Amino acid sequence: MSGTYLGMPAFPVAAREAVGNTTLRGNLRHATHTIRAKRAKAVTEVSDWAELREAGKQIKDHTLRHLDHYLEQLEESVTAAGGIVHWAADAAEANEIVTQLVKMTGEREVVKVKSMATQEIGLNEALEAEGIHAYETDLAELIVQLGKDRPSHILVPAIHRNRGEIRDIFAREMSEWGRPAPEGLTDTPAELAEAARLHLREKFLRAKVGISGANFMVAETGTLVVVESEGNGRMCLTLPETLISVVGIEKIVPTWQDLEVFLQTLPRSSTAERMNPYTSTWTGTTDQDGPGTFHLVLLDNGRTDTLADEVGRQALRCIRCSACLNVCPVYERAGGHAYGSVYPGPIGAILSPQLRGTGSEIDASLPYASSLCGACYEVCPVAIDIPEVLVHLRERVVQGGEVTREGNKVVLRPAKGHAAERAAMRAARWAFTHPGALRTGQRAASRSRRFHPRTLPGPGRAWSATRELPPVPAEPFRDWWQRTHGGKDGDR
Ligand code: SF4
């Protein structure tokens, strides 16, 4: 995934810093509460929402079960329609393919449609290293790029910025990248949007290469689909001579009929709209209409490893609506940057540790970035049981099965962290499998209870500082049972 995030502190450290930023918390609270309320209203308008949700889940599960088949079908369809399909096992391979494709055109700049997959692989940075400038054209992505910032939300990448901050970024940075912001720019939404429109238009009209992701790929016809609200995507997808789309392999749906389900659930879950203002579809190339060359880069980058995990694979159903972020009490307070990934919030907490492995400090901490309240599961339009996967991944981290990726290989390593917890679990296992020793220990603890400390020593001190340790009873439970029920204590 993107090098932008590597080396970030673990979630608890980054989150602690974020919650101390009152401006950030104010921006996040206002934005998430507004979107959350609108989504709830948009969803209640649909009488068969529960059925649509179940249908989305079933379609995704079926497709993932037969992913090999549908990927081959997609490749055949795209090729038959005049497109060229490339397969990328990881981020490095995908970046290399795209960089070479752009170089072959002789161009030094590209326009981009908002795309999580290209952020995941750090494509902009890879292109920049080869002297190719990638211009983001989604308004929020533009704000992030001009501000030399990182996205903090799947759908609203600049959710952490307020209007005043955006005005300052435009006024300061636009001239560095192209057309400057108008003189006397204020922070009214209409003026900010107009400044962005003028700045971007010259890039749309000049660019010969467009780069996109896709929300869906329809296997039966080889059609790619992008949904958006601003129209910038439509410009990038139609005006350039060459279009390169980088798409995760899990974005397939078998048929157009399947697509119909998601075109209903995605807009209501994400922007609370009944349908997306722009739904762009393209199938290969068409003479004299749109890009004359179309490349599709199919990206794995940890997805087949994720698919191999029976519990964790449900994360691949995700349609990136971001509803789970907007209802999450942890995301609302910590913000997106604390998750150290392009995928923040609840879905990021289960997706990043699977795509990247749990070998790094930040990835091993992400399954704990949740109160397990379940609000994310309630709103998810494809019914991903995020709490279930979080607990599953916690188990993976604690059990010592830290999974890392080295190139195309998945490597299991002994866990470095949580040594105290593992030692405590080992001691408990020994005690419960040696009932005689357990009984002796319980009796000793009862007899010496007056001398027990009220707080734990060492690393346990912080835990016990805010908690009352339960008193040890004068008589162990086994002795009480034997005395009151008679018979053998039975090591029960
Ligand atoms: S996990 Fe569900 S709610 Fe969250 S972004 Fe993905 S589809 Fe939307």
Coordinates of C-alpha atoms and ligand atoms in Angstrom, one line a residue:
M1 CA 0.0 0.0 0.0
S2 CA 1.0 3.6 -0.2
G3 CA 4.3 4.5 1.3
T4 CA 2.7 7.7 2.5
Y5 CA 1.4 5.8 5.6
L6 CA 4.3 3.6 6.4
G7 CA 6.1 4.3 9.7
M8 CA 3.0 5.9 11.2
P9 CA 2.5 5.3 15.0
A10 CA 0.0 2.6 16.1
F11 CA -3.6 3.6 16.3
P12 CA -3.8 4.4 20.0
V13 CA -0.9 6.9 19.7
A14 CA -2.2 8.6 16.6
A15 CA -5.8 8.7 17.9
R16 CA -4.7 10.3 21.2
E17 CA -3.1 13.1 19.3
A18 CA -6.1 13.5 17.0
V19 CA -8.7 13.7 19.8
G20 CA -6.7 16.6 21.3
N21 CA -7.3 18.6 18.1
T22 CA -10.6 20.4 18.8
T23 CA -10.9 21.9 15.3
L24 CA -10.6 18.5 13.8
R25 CA -13.2 17.0 16.2
G26 CA -15.6 19.8 15.4
N27 CA -15.2 19.3 11.6
L28 CA -15.7 15.6 11.9
R29 CA -18.6 15.7 14.3
H30 CA -20.5 18.2 12.1
A31 CA -19.8 16.3 8.9
T32 CA -20.5 12.7 10.1
H33 CA -23.7 13.7 12.0
T34 CA -25.0 15.5 8.9
I35 CA -24.3 12.6 6.5
R36 CA -25.5 10.0 9.0
A37 CA -28.9 11.7 9.4
K38 CA -29.4 12.1 5.7
R39 CA -28.5 8.4 5.0
A40 CA -30.9 7.2 7.6
K41 CA -33.7 9.2 5.9
A42 CA -32.7 8.0 2.4
V43 CA -32.7 4.4 3.5
T44 CA -36.1 4.5 5.2
E45 CA -37.7 5.7 1.9
V46 CA -37.0 2.2 0.4
S47 CA -39.5 -0.4 1.6
D48 CA -37.4 -3.4 0.5
W49 CA -34.1 -2.2 1.9
A50 CA -33.5 -5.3 3.9
E51 CA -34.0 -7.5 0.8
L52 CA -31.7 -5.3 -1.3
R53 CA -29.1 -5.6 1.5
E54 CA -29.4 -9.3 1.5
A55 CA -29.3 -9.5 -2.3
G56 CA -26.1 -7.4 -2.3
K57 CA -24.5 -9.7 0.2
Q58 CA -25.5 -12.8 -1.8
I59 CA -24.3 -11.4 -5.1
K60 CA -20.9 -10.5 -3.6
D61 CA -20.5 -13.8 -1.8
H62 CA -21.4 -15.8 -5.0
T63 CA -19.0 -13.7 -7.1
L64 CA -16.1 -14.1 -4.6
R65 CA -16.7 -17.9 -4.5
H66 CA -16.3 -18.0 -8.2
L67 CA -13.9 -15.2 -8.6
D68 CA -11.5 -17.1 -10.9
H69 CA -14.3 -17.8 -13.3
Y70 CA -15.7 -14.2 -13.4
L71 CA -12.2 -12.7 -13.7
E72 CA -11.6 -14.8 -16.8
Q73 CA -15.0 -13.9 -18.2
L74 CA -14.2 -10.2 -17.6
E75 CA -10.8 -10.5 -19.3
E76 CA -12.4 -12.1 -22.4
S77 CA -15.2 -9.5 -22.5
V78 CA -12.9 -6.5 -22.1
T79 CA -10.5 -7.9 -24.7
A80 CA -13.3 -8.6 -27.2
A81 CA -14.4 -5.0 -26.8
G82 CA -11.0 -3.6 -27.7
G83 CA -9.5 -3.1 -24.2
I84 CA -6.2 -4.5 -23.0
V85 CA -6.1 -6.3 -19.6
H86 CA -3.0 -6.4 -17.3
W87 CA -2.7 -8.4 -14.1
A88 CA -0.8 -6.9 -11.1
A89 CA 0.0 -9.1 -8.2
D90 CA 1.0 -6.2 -5.9
A91 CA 1.4 -2.5 -5.7
A92 CA 4.9 -2.4 -7.2
E93 CA 3.7 -4.4 -10.2
A94 CA 0.7 -2.2 -10.7
N95 CA 2.7 1.0 -10.4
E96 CA 5.3 -0.3 -12.9
I97 CA 2.6 -1.3 -15.4
V98 CA 0.8 2.1 -15.2
T99 CA 4.1 4.1 -15.4
Q100 CA 5.2 2.2 -18.5
L101 CA 1.8 2.7 -20.1
V102 CA 1.9 6.5 -19.5
K103 CA 5.5 6.6 -20.7
M104 CA 4.5 4.9 -23.9
T105 CA 2.2 7.8 -24.7
G106 CA 5.0 10.3 -24.3
E107 CA 2.9 12.3 -21.9
R108 CA 4.2 13.9 -18.7
E109 CA 0.8 14.6 -17.0
V110 CA -2.4 12.7 -16.3
V111 CA -5.8 13.5 -14.9
K112 CA -7.3 11.2 -12.3
V113 CA -10.7 10.2 -11.2
K114 CA -11.0 9.6 -7.5
S115 CA -9.8 6.1 -6.9
M116 CA -9.1 4.2 -3.7
A117 CA -7.1 1.5 -5.5
T118 CA -4.6 4.0 -6.9
Q119 CA -4.2 5.5 -3.5
E120 CA -3.8 2.1 -2.0
I121 CA -0.8 1.4 -4.2
G122 CA 0.7 4.9 -4.0
L123 CA 0.4 5.5 -7.7
N124 CA 0.8 9.3 -7.6
E125 CA 4.1 9.0 -5.8
A126 CA 5.3 6.3 -8.2
L127 CA 4.4 8.4 -11.2
E128 CA 6.0 11.5 -9.6
A129 CA 9.2 9.6 -9.2
E130 CA 9.3 9.0 -12.9
G131 CA 8.6 12.7 -13.7
I132 CA 4.9 12.3 -14.4
H133 CA 2.4 14.6 -12.7
A134 CA -0.9 13.2 -11.6
Y135 CA -3.7 15.7 -11.1
E136 CA -6.6 14.8 -8.9
T137 CA -9.8 16.1 -10.2
D138 CA -12.3 15.2 -7.5
L139 CA -12.9 18.4 -5.5
A140 CA -12.1 16.8 -2.1
E141 CA -9.1 15.0 -3.6
L142 CA -7.9 18.3 -5.1
I143 CA -8.1 19.9 -1.7
V144 CA -6.0 17.1 -0.2
Q145 CA -3.5 17.2 -3.0
L146 CA -3.1 21.0 -3.0
G147 CA -2.8 20.9 0.8
K148 CA -0.1 18.2 0.6
D149 CA -2.3 16.3 2.9
R150 CA -3.6 12.8 3.2
P151 CA -7.3 11.7 2.7
S152 CA -9.1 10.9 5.9
H153 CA -12.4 9.6 4.6
I154 CA -13.3 7.2 1.8
L155 CA -15.9 9.4 0.2
V156 CA -15.1 12.8 1.6
P157 CA -11.3 12.7 1.7
A158 CA -11.1 16.3 3.0
I159 CA -13.7 15.8 5.7
H160 CA -11.2 17.1 8.3
R161 CA -11.0 20.5 6.6
N162 CA -13.5 23.3 7.1
R163 CA -14.3 26.0 4.5
G164 CA -11.9 28.5 5.9
E165 CA -9.0 26.1 5.6
I166 CA -10.0 25.2 2.1
R167 CA -10.1 28.8 1.0
D168 CA -6.6 29.3 2.4
I169 CA -5.3 26.2 0.6
F170 CA -6.8 27.3 -2.7
A171 CA -5.4 30.9 -2.4
R172 CA -2.0 29.6 -1.4
E173 CA -1.4 26.6 -3.7
M174 CA -3.5 26.7 -6.9
S175 CA -1.0 29.0 -8.7
E176 CA 1.8 26.4 -8.0
W177 CA -0.2 23.8 -9.9
G178 CA -1.9 25.8 -12.7
R179 CA -4.6 28.4 -12.9
P180 CA -4.5 30.5 -9.6
A181 CA -7.5 31.0 -7.4
P182 CA -9.5 34.2 -8.2
E183 CA -8.5 37.4 -6.4
G184 CA -10.5 37.9 -3.2
L185 CA -11.7 34.3 -2.9
T186 CA -14.1 33.9 0.0
D187 CA -15.1 30.7 1.8
T188 CA -18.6 30.4 0.4
P189 CA -19.2 27.0 -1.1
A190 CA -20.2 28.4 -4.5
E191 CA -17.0 30.5 -4.9
L192 CA -14.8 27.6 -3.8
A193 CA -16.5 25.2 -6.2
E194 CA -16.1 27.8 -9.1
A195 CA -12.4 28.3 -8.3
A196 CA -11.9 24.5 -8.4
R197 CA -13.9 24.2 -11.6
L198 CA -11.8 26.9 -13.4
H199 CA -8.6 25.4 -12.1
L200 CA -9.5 21.9 -13.3
R201 CA -11.0 22.7 -16.6
E202 CA -7.7 23.6 -18.2
K203 CA -6.3 20.3 -17.0
F204 CA -9.3 18.3 -18.5
L205 CA -8.9 20.0 -21.8
R206 CA -5.1 19.5 -22.0
A207 CA -4.7 15.9 -20.7
K208 CA -4.1 13.1 -23.1
V209 CA -4.1 10.4 -20.4
G210 CA -6.8 9.7 -17.8
I211 CA -6.5 7.3 -14.9
S212 CA -9.4 5.9 -13.0
G213 CA -10.6 3.2 -10.7
A214 CA -14.0 1.7 -11.0
N215 CA -16.9 1.0 -8.5
F216 CA -17.9 -2.1 -10.5
M217 CA -16.9 -4.3 -13.4
V218 CA -19.6 -6.2 -15.2
A219 CA -18.2 -9.6 -16.2
E220 CA -20.8 -10.5 -18.9
T221 CA -20.0 -7.4 -21.1
G222 CA -16.6 -6.2 -19.8
T223 CA -18.2 -2.9 -18.7
L224 CA -16.6 -0.7 -16.1
V225 CA -18.7 1.6 -13.9
V226 CA -17.8 4.8 -12.1
V227 CA -20.4 6.6 -10.0
E228 CA -19.7 10.2 -8.8
S229 CA -21.4 13.5 -8.0
E230 CA -19.3 16.2 -9.6
G231 CA -18.9 15.3 -13.3
N232 CA -15.1 15.4 -13.1
G233 CA -15.1 11.6 -13.5
R234 CA -17.1 11.9 -16.7
M235 CA -14.6 14.4 -18.1
C236 CA -11.6 12.2 -17.3
L237 CA -13.2 9.1 -18.7
T238 CA -14.2 10.6 -22.0
L239 CA -11.8 13.4 -23.0
P240 CA -8.3 11.8 -22.9
E241 CA -7.0 9.7 -25.7
T242 CA -5.8 7.0 -23.4
L243 CA -7.7 5.7 -20.3
I244 CA -6.0 3.4 -17.7
S245 CA -8.2 1.9 -15.0
V246 CA -6.7 0.3 -12.0
V247 CA -9.3 -1.9 -10.2
G248 CA -9.2 -4.3 -7.3
I249 CA -10.2 -7.9 -8.5
E250 CA -13.1 -8.0 -6.0
K251 CA -15.0 -5.2 -7.8
I252 CA -16.6 -7.7 -10.2
V253 CA -20.4 -8.3 -10.5
P254 CA -21.5 -11.1 -12.9
T255 CA -24.3 -9.3 -14.7
W256 CA -26.1 -6.0 -15.3
Q257 CA -29.0 -7.3 -13.3
D258 CA -26.6 -7.7 -10.3
L259 CA -25.4 -4.2 -10.8
E260 CA -28.9 -2.9 -10.4
V261 CA -28.9 -3.8 -6.8
F262 CA -25.8 -1.8 -6.0
L263 CA -26.8 1.2 -8.0
Q264 CA -29.7 1.4 -5.5
T265 CA -27.9 0.8 -2.3
L266 CA -24.6 2.6 -2.9
P267 CA -25.9 6.2 -3.5
R268 CA -28.3 6.0 -0.5
S269 CA -25.6 4.6 1.8
S270 CA -22.9 7.0 0.7
T271 CA -24.2 10.4 -0.2
A272 CA -27.9 9.8 0.8
E273 CA -28.9 10.4 -2.8
R274 CA -31.6 8.3 -4.6
M275 CA -29.2 7.8 -7.5
N276 CA -25.8 9.1 -8.3
P277 CA -25.7 12.3 -10.3
Y278 CA -23.2 10.8 -12.7
T279 CA -23.1 7.1 -13.6
S280 CA -20.5 6.5 -16.3
T281 CA -20.1 3.2 -18.0
W282 CA -17.6 2.2 -20.7
T283 CA -16.9 -1.1 -22.5
G284 CA -13.6 -1.3 -24.3
T285 CA -13.2 1.3 -27.0
T286 CA -15.5 2.8 -29.6
D287 CA -14.3 4.5 -32.8
Q288 CA -14.5 8.3 -32.6
D289 CA -16.1 8.3 -29.2
G290 CA -14.1 8.5 -26.0
P291 CA -10.5 7.3 -25.4
G292 CA -9.1 5.3 -28.4
T293 CA -7.0 3.1 -26.1
F294 CA -8.2 1.5 -22.9
H295 CA -6.1 -0.5 -20.4
L296 CA -7.5 -2.3 -17.4
V297 CA -5.1 -3.2 -14.6
L298 CA -6.5 -5.8 -12.4
L299 CA -5.1 -5.5 -8.9
D300 CA -4.6 -8.2 -6.3
N301 CA -2.3 -6.7 -3.7
G302 CA -3.5 -9.0 -0.8
R303 CA -7.0 -9.7 -2.0
T304 CA -6.5 -13.4 -2.7
D305 CA -4.9 -13.8 0.7
T306 CA -7.9 -12.1 2.2
L307 CA -10.2 -14.4 0.2
A308 CA -8.5 -17.4 1.8
D309 CA -9.7 -16.4 5.2
E310 CA -13.2 -17.8 5.9
V311 CA -14.1 -15.1 8.4
G312 CA -12.1 -12.2 7.0
R313 CA -13.1 -12.6 3.3
Q314 CA -16.4 -10.8 3.9
A315 CA -14.4 -7.5 3.9
L316 CA -14.1 -8.0 0.1
R317 CA -17.8 -7.4 -0.2
C318 CA -17.3 -3.7 0.6
I319 CA -18.6 -1.2 -2.0
R320 CA -16.8 1.7 -0.3
C321 CA -20.0 3.6 0.6
S322 CA -18.4 4.9 3.8
A323 CA -21.6 4.5 5.8
C324 CA -19.7 2.6 8.5
L325 CA -17.3 5.5 9.0
N326 CA -20.1 8.0 9.5
V327 CA -21.7 6.1 12.3
C328 CA -18.6 5.0 14.1
P329 CA -18.0 6.7 17.5
V330 CA -14.3 5.9 17.2
Y331 CA -13.9 7.4 13.8
E332 CA -15.9 10.4 14.7
R333 CA -13.4 11.3 17.5
A334 CA -10.1 10.0 16.1
G335 CA -10.6 11.0 12.4
G336 CA -9.2 9.1 9.4
H337 CA -5.5 9.8 9.6
A338 CA -5.1 7.8 12.8
Y339 CA -5.9 4.6 10.9
G340 CA -2.7 4.9 8.9
S341 CA -4.2 3.7 5.7
V342 CA -6.3 5.0 2.7
Y343 CA -9.0 2.8 4.2
P344 CA -10.0 4.5 7.5
G345 CA -12.8 3.8 9.9
P346 CA -14.3 0.4 10.6
I347 CA -13.8 -1.0 7.1
G348 CA -10.2 0.1 7.3
A349 CA -9.7 -1.6 10.6
I350 CA -10.6 -4.9 9.0
L351 CA -9.3 -4.4 5.5
S352 CA -5.8 -2.9 6.0
P353 CA -4.6 -5.6 8.4
Q354 CA -5.7 -8.2 5.9
L355 CA -4.4 -6.6 2.7
R356 CA -1.1 -5.6 4.4
G357 CA -0.8 -8.3 7.1
T358 CA -0.5 -7.6 10.8
G359 CA 3.2 -7.5 10.9
S360 CA 3.5 -3.7 11.5
E361 CA 2.7 -1.9 14.7
I362 CA -0.1 0.1 13.0
D363 CA -1.7 -2.9 11.4
A364 CA -1.6 -5.0 14.5
S365 CA -3.3 -2.2 16.4
L366 CA -6.1 -1.6 13.9
P367 CA -8.4 -4.5 15.0
Y368 CA -8.5 -2.9 18.4
A369 CA -9.6 0.5 17.0
S370 CA -13.2 -0.2 17.8
S371 CA -15.6 -0.4 20.7
L372 CA -17.4 -3.3 19.0
C373 CA -20.7 -1.4 19.3
G374 CA -21.9 -2.9 16.0
A375 CA -23.2 0.4 14.4
C376 CA -21.1 -0.3 11.4
Y377 CA -22.7 -3.7 10.8
E378 CA -26.2 -2.1 11.1
V379 CA -25.6 0.3 8.3
C380 CA -23.5 -1.7 6.0
P381 CA -25.4 -2.2 2.7
V382 CA -23.7 -5.6 2.1
A383 CA -24.0 -6.8 5.7
I384 CA -20.3 -7.1 6.5
D385 CA -20.2 -8.2 10.1
I386 CA -17.3 -5.9 10.9
P387 CA -17.3 -6.7 14.7
E388 CA -17.0 -10.4 13.9
V389 CA -13.9 -9.8 11.7
L390 CA -12.4 -7.4 14.2
V391 CA -12.6 -10.0 17.0
H392 CA -11.2 -12.6 14.5
L393 CA -8.3 -10.4 13.7
R394 CA -7.6 -9.6 17.3
E395 CA -7.4 -13.4 17.8
R396 CA -4.9 -13.6 15.0
V397 CA -2.7 -10.9 16.5
V398 CA -2.8 -12.3 20.0
Q399 CA -2.4 -15.9 19.0
G400 CA 0.9 -15.0 17.5
G401 CA -0.1 -15.7 13.9
E402 CA 1.1 -12.3 12.6
V403 CA 0.7 -12.5 8.9
T404 CA 2.9 -10.4 6.7
R405 CA 3.4 -10.2 3.0
E406 CA 6.7 -10.4 1.3
G407 CA 6.2 -9.9 -2.4
N408 CA 3.6 -12.4 -3.4
K409 CA 4.1 -14.6 -0.4
V410 CA 2.2 -14.6 2.9
V411 CA 4.5 -15.2 5.8
L412 CA 3.4 -16.2 9.3
R413 CA 5.6 -14.8 12.0
P414 CA 5.6 -15.1 15.8
A415 CA 4.0 -12.1 17.4
K416 CA 6.3 -9.6 19.0
G417 CA 3.6 -7.7 21.0
H418 CA 1.2 -8.7 23.7
A419 CA 3.8 -10.9 25.5
A420 CA 2.2 -10.3 28.9
E421 CA -1.2 -11.3 27.7
R422 CA 0.2 -14.5 26.1
A423 CA 2.1 -15.3 29.3
A424 CA -1.1 -14.8 31.4
M425 CA -3.0 -17.1 29.0
R426 CA -0.3 -19.8 29.2
A427 CA -0.4 -19.6 33.0
A428 CA -4.2 -19.9 33.1
R429 CA -4.1 -22.9 30.8
W430 CA -1.6 -24.6 33.0
A431 CA -3.6 -23.8 36.2
F432 CA -6.9 -25.1 34.7
T433 CA -5.3 -28.3 33.5
H434 CA -3.7 -29.0 36.9
P435 CA -6.7 -28.9 39.3
G436 CA -4.7 -29.9 42.4
A437 CA -2.4 -27.0 42.0
L438 CA -5.4 -24.7 41.3
R439 CA -7.1 -25.8 44.5
T440 CA -3.9 -25.3 46.6
G441 CA -3.4 -21.9 45.0
Q442 CA -7.0 -20.8 45.7
R443 CA -6.8 -21.9 49.4
A444 CA -3.5 -20.0 49.8
A445 CA -5.0 -16.9 48.2
S446 CA -8.0 -17.1 50.6
R447 CA -5.9 -17.4 53.7
S448 CA -3.5 -14.6 52.7
R449 CA -6.3 -12.3 51.4
R450 CA -5.7 -9.6 54.1
F451 CA -2.2 -9.0 52.7
H452 CA -3.3 -8.7 49.0
P453 CA -2.4 -5.3 47.5
R454 CA -5.2 -3.0 46.3
T455 CA -3.4 -2.2 43.1
L456 CA -1.4 -4.3 40.7
P457 CA 2.3 -3.8 40.4
G458 CA 4.3 -3.1 37.2
P459 CA 2.5 -2.8 33.9
G460 CA -0.8 -3.7 35.6
R461 CA -0.7 -0.5 37.7
A462 CA -2.4 1.7 35.2
W463 CA -5.2 -0.8 34.7
S464 CA -5.9 -1.2 38.5
A465 CA -5.6 2.6 39.2
T466 CA -9.1 3.2 37.9
R467 CA -10.6 -0.1 39.0
E468 CA -11.5 -1.9 42.2
L469 CA -9.9 -5.3 42.4
P470 CA -12.5 -7.9 43.4
P471 CA -11.9 -9.1 47.0
V472 CA -10.8 -12.7 47.3
P473 CA -13.5 -14.7 49.3
A474 CA -12.6 -16.2 52.6
E475 CA -13.6 -19.6 51.3
P476 CA -12.8 -20.8 47.7
F477 CA -15.8 -21.7 45.6
R478 CA -14.8 -25.4 45.4
D479 CA -14.6 -25.7 49.2
W480 CA -17.9 -23.9 49.5
W481 CA -19.5 -26.3 46.9
Q482 CA -18.1 -29.3 48.7
R483 CA -19.3 -28.1 52.1
T484 CA -22.8 -27.1 50.9
H485 CA -23.5 -29.9 48.4
G486 CA -21.4 -32.6 49.9
G487 CA -19.5 -35.3 48.1
K488 CA -16.3 -35.2 46.2
D489 CA -15.3 -31.7 45.1
G490 CA -14.8 -33.4 41.7
D491 CA -12.5 -30.7 40.4
R492 CA -15.5 -29.2 38.8
Ligands
SF4_1 S1 -17.9 -1.9 5.1 FE1 -20.0 -1.7 4.4 S2 -20.7 0.3 5.3 FE2 -18.4 0.3 5.3 S3 -17.7 1.2 3.4 FE3 -17.8 -1.0 3.0 S4 -19.9 -1.3 2.2 FE4 -19.9 0.7 3.2

